[in-house]
Tab-separated table of C-alpha atoms in Angstrom:
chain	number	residue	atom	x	y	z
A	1	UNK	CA	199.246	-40.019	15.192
A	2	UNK	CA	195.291	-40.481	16.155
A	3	UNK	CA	196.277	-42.428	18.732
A	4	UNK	CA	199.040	-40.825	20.356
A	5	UNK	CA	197.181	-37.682	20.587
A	6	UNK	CA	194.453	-39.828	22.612
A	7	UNK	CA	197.245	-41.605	25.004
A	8	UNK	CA	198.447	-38.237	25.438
A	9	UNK	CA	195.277	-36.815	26.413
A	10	UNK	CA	193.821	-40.308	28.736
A	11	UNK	CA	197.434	-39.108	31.064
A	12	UNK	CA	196.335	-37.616	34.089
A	13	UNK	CA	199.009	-34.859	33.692
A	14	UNK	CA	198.547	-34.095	29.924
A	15	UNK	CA	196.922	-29.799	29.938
A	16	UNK	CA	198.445	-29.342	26.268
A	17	UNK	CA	200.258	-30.615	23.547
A	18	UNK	CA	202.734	-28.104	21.580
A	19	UNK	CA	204.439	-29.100	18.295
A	20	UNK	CA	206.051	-26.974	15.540
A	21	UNK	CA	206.456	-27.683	11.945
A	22	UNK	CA	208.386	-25.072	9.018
A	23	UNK	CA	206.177	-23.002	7.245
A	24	UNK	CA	206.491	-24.164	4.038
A	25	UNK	CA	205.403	-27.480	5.094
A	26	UNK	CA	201.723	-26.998	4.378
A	27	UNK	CA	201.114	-30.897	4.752
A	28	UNK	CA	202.176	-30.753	8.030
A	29	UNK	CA	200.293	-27.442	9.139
A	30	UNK	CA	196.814	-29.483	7.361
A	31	UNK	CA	197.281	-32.680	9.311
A	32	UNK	CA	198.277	-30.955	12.854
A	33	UNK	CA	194.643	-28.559	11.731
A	34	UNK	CA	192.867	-31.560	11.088
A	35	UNK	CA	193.891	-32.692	14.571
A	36	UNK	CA	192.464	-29.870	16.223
A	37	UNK	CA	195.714	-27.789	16.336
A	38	UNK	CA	195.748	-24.325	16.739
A	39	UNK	CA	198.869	-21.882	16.222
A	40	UNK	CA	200.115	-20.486	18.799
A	41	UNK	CA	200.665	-16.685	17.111
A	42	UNK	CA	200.888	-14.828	14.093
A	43	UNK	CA	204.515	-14.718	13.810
A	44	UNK	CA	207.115	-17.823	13.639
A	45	UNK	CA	208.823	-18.954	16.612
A	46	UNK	CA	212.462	-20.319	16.078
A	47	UNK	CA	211.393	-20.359	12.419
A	48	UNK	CA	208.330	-22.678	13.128
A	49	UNK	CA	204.665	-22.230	13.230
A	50	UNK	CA	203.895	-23.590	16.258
A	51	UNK	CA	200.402	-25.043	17.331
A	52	UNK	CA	199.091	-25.771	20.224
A	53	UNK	CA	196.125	-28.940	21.232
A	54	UNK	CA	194.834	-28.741	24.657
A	55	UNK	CA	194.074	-32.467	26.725
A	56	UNK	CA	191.685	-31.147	29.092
């Protein structure tokens, strides 16, 4: 996923990357954290936490 993130971010266009995960899926919210994801707000969105990683 390392390396995604840093394709992502070499793109001239690339400002942010969003993705959401469930709640209950505290692997997911450590390894997007771990990434340098933040969440987006307090509250769920479409019953996600989603978490935002800005390229530039």
């Amino acid at each position: 996923m390392r390396k995604l993130i840093d394709l992502m971010k070499e793109s001239q266009n690339c400002k942010r990357i969003m993705i959401g995960h469930r709640p209950e899926n505290g692997i997911a919210g450590n390894l997007y954290e771990s990434l340098g994801f933040h969440s987006v707000s307090e509250g769920l969105i479409d019953g996600e936490v989603v978490r935002l990683l800005r390229c530039k």
